[in-house]
Every structure is written in C-alpha cells, then in structure tokens.
Amino acid sequence: MDRATFACSTAFFRDYSSSSQGAFCLPGGHVDFIEKVESFTYSDFFRDYLIPNHPCVFSAKFTEDWGSRRNWVTWDGKPNFDHLLQKFGEAVVPVANCDVKEYNSNPKEQLPFKEYVKYWKEYIKNDYRSSRGCLYLKDWHLSRAFPEQDVYTTPVYFSSDWLNEYWDAIAVDDYRFVYMGPKGSWTPFHADVFRSYSWSANICGRKKWLLYPAGQEEYLKDRHGNLPFDVTAPSLQDRSVYPRYNQSQPPVEIVQEAGEIVFIPSGWHHQVYNLEDTISINHNWVNGCNVAIMWCFLQDELAAVQREINEWKDPMDDWHLQCQLIMKSCTGIDYKEFYNFLKVIAENRISVLENGLDDEALAKNTPKAAISTLGMLHAVFDLKRTVKVLTSLSANEDFKKLDLTSLSPPPEALLHHLKAAIDTALL
C-alpha cells in the first residue's frame, strides 16, 4: 500500500473497527463498475464495498496481465483447448451434470481433464447437445495442484483472505477454484461456503448472475422452509408452495464479460449461467469485515443440527459432541476448529505487529507479507474484529460444553494476548 493510500485508510480502519455489518439493499439494483486500476485503491474497496457488503464489477483492465488471459484463450476469445491439454491433460477434475438434480445441487464425478475437453469439443460440435447431459467442470483446485503455473495474481483488494490463510497453514484444503463449462452450464441457487465473500474472474466467455441481497432468501423459501433449486422456475409463482415469493425483490442482475471480476458480498444468494463457453477463476474468502457473519452462520448451522436430533439428547451422553461432528460433516468446520482458525489469524497479525518483517520476508508471497503490505492499522482492525468474535465464542454455552483442554493457548489467554497487542500497537 502506498503512503498516500495508507494515510487515507487510517480513518477508514478507525471508523469501521466498531461498525456492524448487515444486509444491504441496492437502490434500483445498481452495481458499480470499476473501470480504472490506477485510480481505485484498497481503501476505496474497503470503504465502499467490503464494509457495506455491496457488490461491484471490476473491468478487464484488472486482469489483463494474467498468464491465463494470455495463454488459455484463443485469438477469437474461445478456450484454448490445445494449450490447456498440454498443461493439464493428465489431471483428474470434478465435473457436475447440470441436467440432473441431486438434493439441491448437481451430482459430480471425477474425470480425466483430457476426457472432459474431448466431451466439451463434441458438445460444441453437436450444437451444445449430448446424451451425457451438460457437464460443468467445477471447484477444481488447480492452483494447489499446479502451483508452478503462471495463471493469475490475486488482486490486492482480495488479499485479506483468512480462509485461504488458515487452510494453507494447516495444509489441508483451500478455497481457490477454476470453473470451465460450455454455453448453457449453470450453478443452482446458493450462498457461498460459511457465507463468505467471493470473487469470480472470467478468463474467457460471459456469465449472467442473479443476486439476492442477504435476507431476501427468506422470501424464496417454500412452506417447508426449503430454498428453491432454480430461482427462475415457474413453480415459485405458486403461493400454496412459496407463500412469500411475492414479497421478494427482483434479483440484481449482472452480465459479466471476459476479463471482468465480479465481487459477491457475504451471505448473498445467487444463481449463475454461462452465456458462452466460459472459464473462470473463483475464490471464497473471509476477513475482519465479515467474520462475524461466518460466526452467526455456524451458530445457525449448529442450532439446525440440534433441532434435527433433539429427540436423542437425553439418551446420548455425548450429544453435544455428536452435534459438532454432524455440523462439521455438513459445513466443513466445528466450533473447536473455528477457535483454531481465529487463533492462526490472530497470531499471524500479532507476529507482524510485534516483530515486523525483514525485506526478504516481505518479498515472498506469504500471509505475513500480505498483512504487512496492508499496514499496521489493518492488522489492528483484524485483531479488534477477532476479539469481538472470540469473546462471543468463549461465552457460547455450546462451546463451553466441549472439552477445551486441547486448545492451546486457552481462549482466555489468547484474548488477553490479543488485547495487549492492540493496546501496544496503538500507543
């Protein structure tokens, strides 16, 4: 962050460190388009989009230097199948069938990438029809599988990324994905993992997004409380099935062109269509601006599990532990891991505040280097938000019923360290 941007951001982090975040309704469904790289700062994004939870679209100028934009696309804007096969032909990739509904998503299978490309070429040749259905390569962890490839660089606006910082640290998973699909492939109605933010960059092709601000999904539920699979289905007009549909606002609609990046706010449900043969890069991420939303989501998920197995509460000695296990199987995290998530994020920032980084460390693409780049006040902002959520977690009755002896340091000690680091940094 340059000196002017850092100075400008000082007021933002102070002003917003105690603000709350809730659902945001856009007047008239307007979504801002960010045209120029040189005149749009991290502080602009923090103030105008992260904190108010407001979507926006970045122009293709923000991705024009990416290796994937140069090499994965033909001269006429189509997927460069020859190049992709040369680089990734032997990989095994997850593929969903868009023509089949399985619960509230599409069933997936693992296919060799070269087989998927062969299918895709034949699908195009056959006027976008196939007896196999419309297959969509989704949630491919390409960056983790091919770290040496020059694919893209995460824009600074999305660099405060706690999800990938944590999962990289424990070397288990990540939330960085590549999507590739033919015209007509789509993703059913959903909100992103942990109610995280997401950003999605089109390498080639076009997408149509239907976005519903957080809270609007309540009006789209059927009389049993279930969300629709396809938010455009005519059945939503049936008031006997969807009694509150007429109270919902129309979706915010975005048509995303090649090279553009869409920022999806935390907790916004959406449905996405590929209008052409399309390749995109997508990240889910959480940071100090929306970690409280993640914590609320986890509490809601646990409450839902507890309702489902409430009849077993008395005869089951470890009922609270079983609820945590079921929640983790459904969401990917439980309360104790959420504590460890907060701990890793907090300790990385404390380390930067207390010890700084040398020039060699700053030159490397590490979480601590990213923290340092965003500045001391951003680290303090992160710690203040962590303190709020950690305080709530520590006081939570379901958390206190777990065996917490394995947590190191104990929550009280970590909170004390956090508050001391904040006080010292602000002296």
Coordinates of C-alpha atoms in Angstrom, one line a residue:
M1 CA 0.0 0.0 0.0
D2 CA 1.5 3.4 -1.0
R3 CA 2.0 6.1 1.6
A4 CA -1.0 8.2 0.4
T5 CA -3.3 5.2 0.5
F6 CA -2.1 4.2 3.9
A7 CA -2.7 7.6 5.3
C8 CA -6.2 7.7 3.7
S9 CA -7.0 4.3 5.1
T10 CA -6.2 5.3 8.7
A11 CA -9.5 7.0 9.1
F12 CA -11.4 4.1 7.5
F13 CA -10.0 1.4 9.8
R14 CA -10.7 3.6 12.9
D15 CA -14.2 4.5 11.7
Y16 CA -15.2 0.9 10.8
S17 CA -13.4 -1.0 13.5
S18 CA -16.6 -0.9 15.6
S19 CA -19.2 -0.8 12.9
S20 CA -21.7 -3.6 12.3
Q21 CA -22.5 -5.2 9.0
G22 CA -25.9 -6.3 7.8
A23 CA -27.9 -6.9 4.7
F24 CA -27.7 -4.2 2.1
C25 CA -30.3 -3.5 -0.5
L26 CA -29.2 -1.7 -3.6
P27 CA -31.4 1.1 -4.9
G28 CA -32.7 0.0 -8.3
G29 CA -30.4 -2.9 -8.4
H30 CA -27.5 -0.8 -9.4
V31 CA -24.0 -2.3 -9.3
D32 CA -20.9 -0.2 -9.6
F33 CA -18.4 -0.8 -12.4
I34 CA -14.8 -0.1 -11.5
E35 CA -13.0 1.0 -14.7
K36 CA -9.5 2.2 -13.9
V37 CA -6.9 0.3 -12.0
E38 CA -4.7 3.3 -11.2
S39 CA -7.5 5.4 -9.6
F40 CA -9.1 2.7 -7.4
T41 CA -7.3 1.9 -4.1
Y42 CA -7.7 -0.8 -1.5
S43 CA -9.1 1.8 0.8
D44 CA -11.8 2.6 -1.8
F45 CA -12.8 -1.0 -1.9
F46 CA -12.7 -1.4 1.9
R47 CA -14.9 1.6 2.4
D48 CA -17.4 1.3 -0.4
Y49 CA -17.8 -2.5 -0.9
L50 CA -16.4 -4.7 1.9
I51 CA -17.8 -2.8 4.9
P52 CA -21.3 -2.1 3.4
N53 CA -21.4 -5.6 1.8
H54 CA -22.1 -4.1 -1.6
P55 CA -21.3 -5.9 -5.0
C56 CA -19.3 -4.4 -7.8
V57 CA -17.7 -5.4 -11.1
F58 CA -14.0 -4.7 -11.9
S59 CA -13.1 -4.1 -15.6
A60 CA -11.0 -6.4 -17.7
K61 CA -8.0 -4.0 -17.1
F62 CA -7.6 -5.6 -13.6
T63 CA -6.8 -9.0 -15.2
E64 CA -5.0 -8.1 -18.4
D65 CA -1.6 -9.1 -17.2
W66 CA -2.7 -12.6 -16.0
G67 CA -1.0 -15.6 -17.6
S68 CA -4.3 -17.4 -18.1
R69 CA -5.7 -14.4 -20.0
R70 CA -2.8 -14.6 -22.4
N71 CA -2.4 -18.4 -22.8
W72 CA -5.8 -20.0 -22.0
V73 CA -7.7 -18.1 -24.7
T74 CA -7.5 -18.1 -28.5
W75 CA -7.3 -15.0 -30.6
D76 CA -11.1 -15.0 -31.0
G77 CA -11.8 -15.3 -27.3
K78 CA -12.5 -19.0 -27.0
P79 CA -11.0 -21.6 -24.6
N80 CA -7.5 -22.6 -25.9
F81 CA -8.1 -26.3 -25.6
D82 CA -4.7 -27.2 -27.1
H83 CA -2.8 -25.2 -24.5
L84 CA -5.0 -26.4 -21.7
L85 CA -4.5 -30.1 -22.7
Q86 CA -0.7 -29.6 -23.0
K87 CA -0.5 -28.2 -19.4
F88 CA -3.2 -30.1 -17.6
G89 CA -4.3 -33.1 -19.8
E90 CA -3.4 -35.8 -17.2
A91 CA -5.1 -34.1 -14.3
V92 CA -8.3 -35.5 -12.8
V93 CA -11.1 -32.9 -12.3
P94 CA -14.5 -32.6 -10.6
V95 CA -17.4 -32.4 -13.1
A96 CA -21.0 -31.7 -12.4
N97 CA -24.0 -32.7 -14.6
C98 CA -26.2 -29.5 -14.9
D99 CA -29.1 -31.5 -16.2
V100 CA -29.5 -33.7 -13.1
K101 CA -30.8 -32.5 -9.7
E102 CA -29.4 -34.3 -6.6
Y103 CA -30.9 -32.8 -3.5
N104 CA -30.3 -29.1 -4.0
S105 CA -27.2 -29.4 -6.3
N106 CA -25.9 -31.3 -9.3
P107 CA -24.2 -34.7 -8.9
K108 CA -20.4 -34.8 -9.5
E109 CA -17.9 -37.3 -10.9
Q110 CA -14.2 -37.3 -11.3
L111 CA -13.0 -37.3 -14.9
P112 CA -9.5 -37.0 -16.6
F113 CA -9.2 -33.5 -17.9
K114 CA -8.5 -34.7 -21.4
E115 CA -11.7 -36.7 -21.4
Y116 CA -13.7 -33.6 -20.3
V117 CA -12.1 -31.5 -23.1
K118 CA -13.0 -34.2 -25.6
Y119 CA -16.6 -34.1 -24.3
W120 CA -16.6 -30.3 -24.5
K121 CA -15.4 -30.2 -28.1
E122 CA -18.0 -32.8 -29.1
Y123 CA -20.7 -30.9 -27.2
I124 CA -19.9 -27.7 -29.2
K125 CA -19.8 -29.6 -32.5
N126 CA -23.2 -31.2 -31.8
D127 CA -24.8 -27.7 -31.3
Y128 CA -24.5 -27.9 -27.5
R129 CA -26.3 -31.2 -27.0
S130 CA -25.1 -34.6 -25.6
S131 CA -26.6 -37.8 -24.3
R132 CA -24.3 -37.3 -21.3
G133 CA -26.1 -34.0 -20.4
C134 CA -24.5 -30.6 -19.9
L135 CA -21.2 -31.2 -17.9
Y136 CA -19.6 -28.4 -16.0
L137 CA -16.0 -28.6 -14.5
K138 CA -16.4 -27.0 -11.1
D139 CA -14.4 -26.5 -7.9
W140 CA -11.1 -27.6 -9.4
H141 CA -8.2 -26.8 -7.0
L142 CA -5.9 -26.0 -10.0
S143 CA -3.6 -23.6 -8.1
R144 CA -2.9 -26.2 -5.4
A145 CA -2.3 -29.0 -7.9
F146 CA -0.1 -26.8 -10.3
P147 CA 1.5 -24.1 -8.1
E148 CA 4.3 -23.6 -10.7
Q149 CA 1.9 -22.4 -13.4
D150 CA 1.6 -18.7 -14.2
V151 CA -2.2 -18.5 -14.0
Y152 CA -3.2 -15.3 -12.1
T153 CA -2.3 -13.0 -9.3
T154 CA -4.8 -12.3 -6.5
P155 CA -5.7 -8.6 -6.7
V156 CA -4.8 -6.6 -3.6
Y157 CA -8.5 -5.9 -2.9
F158 CA -9.0 -9.6 -2.1
S159 CA -5.7 -10.1 -0.3
S160 CA -7.0 -10.0 3.3
D161 CA -8.2 -13.6 2.9
W162 CA -8.5 -15.5 6.2
L163 CA -9.9 -18.7 4.8
N164 CA -7.0 -19.5 2.5
E165 CA -4.5 -18.1 5.0
Y166 CA -5.8 -20.7 7.6
W167 CA -6.2 -23.7 5.3
D168 CA -2.8 -23.1 3.7
A169 CA -1.3 -23.0 7.2
I170 CA -2.7 -26.5 8.1
A171 CA -2.1 -27.7 4.5
V172 CA -5.5 -29.5 4.2
D173 CA -7.6 -27.6 1.7
D174 CA -8.1 -24.2 0.1
Y175 CA -10.9 -22.2 -1.4
R176 CA -9.4 -21.2 -4.7
F177 CA -11.1 -22.8 -7.7
V178 CA -11.2 -22.9 -11.5
Y179 CA -14.5 -23.4 -13.3
M180 CA -14.8 -24.4 -17.0
G181 CA -18.0 -25.0 -18.8
P182 CA -19.9 -24.8 -22.1
K183 CA -22.6 -22.4 -23.0
G184 CA -25.7 -23.3 -21.0
S185 CA -23.9 -24.7 -18.0
W186 CA -25.1 -23.2 -14.7
T187 CA -24.9 -23.2 -10.9
P188 CA -28.1 -23.6 -8.9
F189 CA -29.3 -21.1 -6.3
H190 CA -27.0 -21.0 -3.3
A191 CA -24.9 -18.9 -0.9
D192 CA -21.2 -19.4 -0.6
V193 CA -19.4 -21.6 2.0
F194 CA -19.5 -20.1 5.5
R195 CA -21.5 -17.2 4.0
S196 CA -18.1 -15.9 2.7
Y197 CA -17.3 -13.2 0.2
S198 CA -16.4 -14.5 -3.3
W199 CA -14.8 -13.0 -6.3
S200 CA -15.0 -14.5 -9.8
A201 CA -12.9 -13.5 -12.8
N202 CA -13.9 -14.6 -16.3
I203 CA -10.8 -15.7 -18.2
C204 CA -13.0 -16.0 -21.3
G205 CA -16.7 -16.1 -22.0
R206 CA -19.6 -14.4 -20.4
K207 CA -21.8 -15.1 -17.3
K208 CA -25.2 -13.9 -16.1
W209 CA -25.5 -13.5 -12.3
L210 CA -28.8 -13.3 -10.4
L211 CA -28.0 -11.9 -6.9
Y212 CA -30.3 -11.6 -3.9
P213 CA -29.2 -9.4 -1.0
A214 CA -28.7 -11.2 2.3
G215 CA -32.1 -11.7 3.9
Q216 CA -34.1 -11.8 0.7
E217 CA -33.7 -15.6 0.5
E218 CA -36.3 -15.8 3.4
Y219 CA -39.0 -14.8 0.9
L220 CA -37.9 -17.5 -1.5
K221 CA -38.4 -20.5 0.8
D222 CA -41.2 -22.9 0.3
R223 CA -43.8 -23.7 3.1
H224 CA -41.3 -26.3 4.5
G225 CA -38.5 -23.8 4.8
N226 CA -36.5 -25.1 1.8
L227 CA -34.8 -22.8 -0.7
P228 CA -35.5 -23.3 -4.5
F229 CA -33.1 -25.2 -6.7
D230 CA -33.8 -22.9 -9.6
V231 CA -34.9 -19.4 -8.6
T232 CA -36.3 -18.8 -12.1
A233 CA -38.6 -21.8 -12.0
P234 CA -42.3 -21.1 -12.7
S235 CA -43.3 -23.1 -9.6
L236 CA -42.2 -20.2 -7.4
Q237 CA -45.3 -18.3 -8.6
D238 CA -47.5 -20.9 -6.8
R239 CA -48.4 -19.3 -3.5
S240 CA -49.5 -22.6 -2.0
V241 CA -45.9 -23.8 -2.2
Y242 CA -43.9 -20.5 -2.0
P243 CA -46.2 -18.3 0.1
R244 CA -43.9 -15.3 0.5
Y245 CA -42.4 -15.2 -3.0
N246 CA -44.4 -12.1 -4.0
Q247 CA -42.7 -10.2 -1.1
S248 CA -39.2 -10.8 -2.6
Q249 CA -37.4 -8.1 -4.5
P250 CA -36.3 -8.8 -8.1
P251 CA -32.7 -10.1 -8.3
V252 CA -29.8 -7.8 -9.0
E253 CA -28.7 -9.0 -12.5
I254 CA -25.1 -8.7 -13.8
V255 CA -23.8 -9.8 -17.2
Q256 CA -20.1 -10.3 -16.7
E257 CA -17.8 -10.0 -19.8
A258 CA -14.5 -11.7 -20.5
G259 CA -11.7 -10.4 -18.2
E260 CA -14.1 -8.8 -15.7
I261 CA -14.2 -9.7 -12.0
V262 CA -17.5 -9.8 -10.0
F263 CA -17.4 -9.3 -6.2
I264 CA -20.2 -11.2 -4.5
P265 CA -21.0 -9.9 -1.0
S266 CA -21.1 -12.0 2.1
G267 CA -24.3 -14.0 2.5
W268 CA -25.8 -13.0 -0.8
H269 CA -27.6 -15.9 -2.5
H270 CA -27.1 -16.2 -6.3
Q271 CA -27.6 -18.3 -9.4
V272 CA -25.1 -18.2 -12.3
Y273 CA -25.3 -19.0 -16.0
N274 CA -22.6 -19.4 -18.6
L275 CA -23.8 -17.5 -21.7
E276 CA -20.9 -18.7 -23.7
D277 CA -18.1 -21.3 -23.4
T278 CA -16.5 -19.9 -20.2
I279 CA -13.5 -20.3 -18.0
S280 CA -13.4 -18.5 -14.6
I281 CA -11.2 -18.3 -11.5
N282 CA -13.1 -18.0 -8.2
H283 CA -12.1 -17.5 -4.6
N284 CA -14.1 -17.7 -1.4
W285 CA -12.8 -15.6 1.4
V286 CA -13.5 -14.3 4.9
N287 CA -11.8 -11.4 6.7
G288 CA -12.4 -9.0 9.6
C289 CA -15.3 -7.4 7.7
N290 CA -17.4 -10.5 7.6
V291 CA -16.0 -12.9 10.2
A292 CA -19.0 -12.1 12.5
I293 CA -21.3 -13.3 9.7
M294 CA -19.3 -16.6 9.5
W295 CA -19.8 -17.0 13.3
C296 CA -23.5 -16.3 13.0
F297 CA -23.8 -18.9 10.2
L298 CA -22.0 -21.5 12.3
Q299 CA -24.4 -20.9 15.2
D300 CA -27.4 -21.2 12.9
E301 CA -26.0 -24.4 11.5
L302 CA -25.4 -26.0 14.9
A303 CA -28.9 -24.9 16.0
A304 CA -30.4 -26.7 12.9
V305 CA -28.5 -29.9 13.8
Q306 CA -29.6 -29.7 17.4
R307 CA -33.2 -29.5 16.3
E308 CA -32.9 -32.4 14.0
I309 CA -31.5 -34.8 16.6
N310 CA -33.2 -33.3 19.7
E311 CA -35.0 -36.5 20.5
W312 CA -31.7 -38.2 21.2
K313 CA -30.4 -35.5 23.6
D314 CA -31.3 -37.4 26.8
P315 CA -30.3 -41.0 25.9
M316 CA -27.0 -39.9 24.3
D317 CA -24.2 -39.0 26.7
D318 CA -22.1 -37.2 24.1
W319 CA -25.0 -35.5 22.3
H320 CA -23.2 -32.1 22.2
L321 CA -20.1 -33.7 20.6
Q322 CA -22.2 -35.5 18.1
C323 CA -23.9 -32.3 17.1
Q324 CA -20.4 -30.8 16.5
L325 CA -19.4 -33.8 14.4
I326 CA -22.6 -33.6 12.3
M327 CA -22.1 -29.9 11.8
K328 CA -18.5 -30.4 10.6
S329 CA -19.6 -33.0 8.2
C330 CA -22.1 -30.6 6.7
T331 CA -20.2 -27.3 6.8
G332 CA -16.5 -28.3 7.0
I333 CA -15.8 -26.9 10.4
D334 CA -16.9 -27.2 14.0
Y335 CA -16.5 -24.8 17.0
K336 CA -13.1 -26.0 18.1
E337 CA -11.7 -25.7 14.6
F338 CA -13.3 -22.2 14.4
Y339 CA -11.3 -21.3 17.5
N340 CA -8.1 -22.6 15.9
F341 CA -9.0 -20.6 12.8
L342 CA -9.2 -17.4 14.8
K343 CA -6.0 -18.3 16.7
V344 CA -4.0 -18.7 13.5
I345 CA -5.3 -15.4 12.0
A346 CA -4.6 -13.6 15.3
E347 CA -1.1 -15.0 15.9
N348 CA 0.0 -14.1 12.4
R349 CA -1.1 -10.5 13.0
I350 CA 0.4 -10.3 16.4
S351 CA 3.7 -11.6 15.0
V352 CA 3.8 -8.8 12.4
L353 CA 2.9 -6.1 14.9
E354 CA 5.4 -7.3 17.5
N355 CA 8.3 -8.4 15.2
G356 CA 7.8 -6.9 11.8
L357 CA 9.2 -8.4 8.7
D358 CA 12.6 -8.2 7.1
D359 CA 13.0 -7.3 3.4
E360 CA 13.4 -10.9 2.3
A361 CA 10.2 -12.0 4.1
L362 CA 8.3 -9.1 2.5
A363 CA 9.5 -10.2 -1.0
K364 CA 7.9 -13.6 -0.5
N365 CA 4.2 -14.3 -1.2
T366 CA 3.3 -15.2 2.4
P367 CA 0.3 -14.4 4.6
K368 CA 2.5 -12.3 6.9
A369 CA 3.9 -10.4 3.9
A370 CA 0.3 -9.6 2.8
I371 CA -0.6 -8.5 6.3
S372 CA 2.4 -6.2 6.3
T373 CA 1.6 -4.8 2.9
L374 CA -1.9 -3.8 4.1
G375 CA -0.4 -2.0 7.0
M376 CA -0.3 -1.9 10.8
L377 CA -3.8 -0.3 11.2
H378 CA -5.3 -3.1 9.0
A379 CA -3.7 -5.7 11.3
V380 CA -5.2 -3.8 14.3
F381 CA -8.6 -3.8 12.7
D382 CA -8.3 -7.5 12.1
L383 CA -7.4 -8.1 15.8
K384 CA -10.3 -6.0 17.0
R385 CA -12.8 -7.9 14.9
T386 CA -11.2 -11.2 16.1
V387 CA -11.5 -10.1 19.7
K388 CA -15.3 -9.5 19.3
V389 CA -15.9 -12.9 17.7
L390 CA -13.6 -14.7 20.1
T391 CA -15.3 -13.1 23.1
S392 CA -18.7 -14.3 21.8
L393 CA -17.3 -17.8 21.1
S394 CA -15.8 -18.1 24.5
A395 CA -19.1 -17.1 26.2
N396 CA -21.1 -19.5 24.0
E397 CA -22.8 -22.3 26.0
D398 CA -22.3 -24.9 23.3
F399 CA -18.6 -24.1 23.1
K400 CA -18.2 -24.2 26.9
K401 CA -19.7 -27.8 27.0
L402 CA -16.9 -29.1 24.8
D403 CA -13.6 -30.5 26.1
L404 CA -11.4 -27.3 25.7
T405 CA -8.3 -28.7 27.3
S406 CA -6.7 -29.5 23.9
L407 CA -6.9 -25.8 22.9
S408 CA -3.6 -24.1 23.1
P409 CA -3.4 -21.4 24.2
P410 CA -6.7 -21.4 26.2
P411 CA -9.3 -18.9 24.9
E412 CA -8.8 -16.6 27.9
A413 CA -5.0 -16.4 27.4
L414 CA -5.4 -15.7 23.6
L415 CA -7.9 -13.0 24.3
H416 CA -5.5 -11.4 26.8
H417 CA -2.7 -11.5 24.3
L418 CA -4.9 -10.0 21.6
K419 CA -6.0 -7.1 23.7
A420 CA -2.4 -6.4 24.8
A421 CA -1.1 -6.4 21.2
I422 CA -3.8 -4.0 20.2
D423 CA -3.1 -1.6 23.1
T424 CA 0.7 -1.7 22.4
A425 CA 0.2 -1.1 18.6
L426 CA -2.0 2.0 19.3
L427 CA 0.4 3.6 21.7

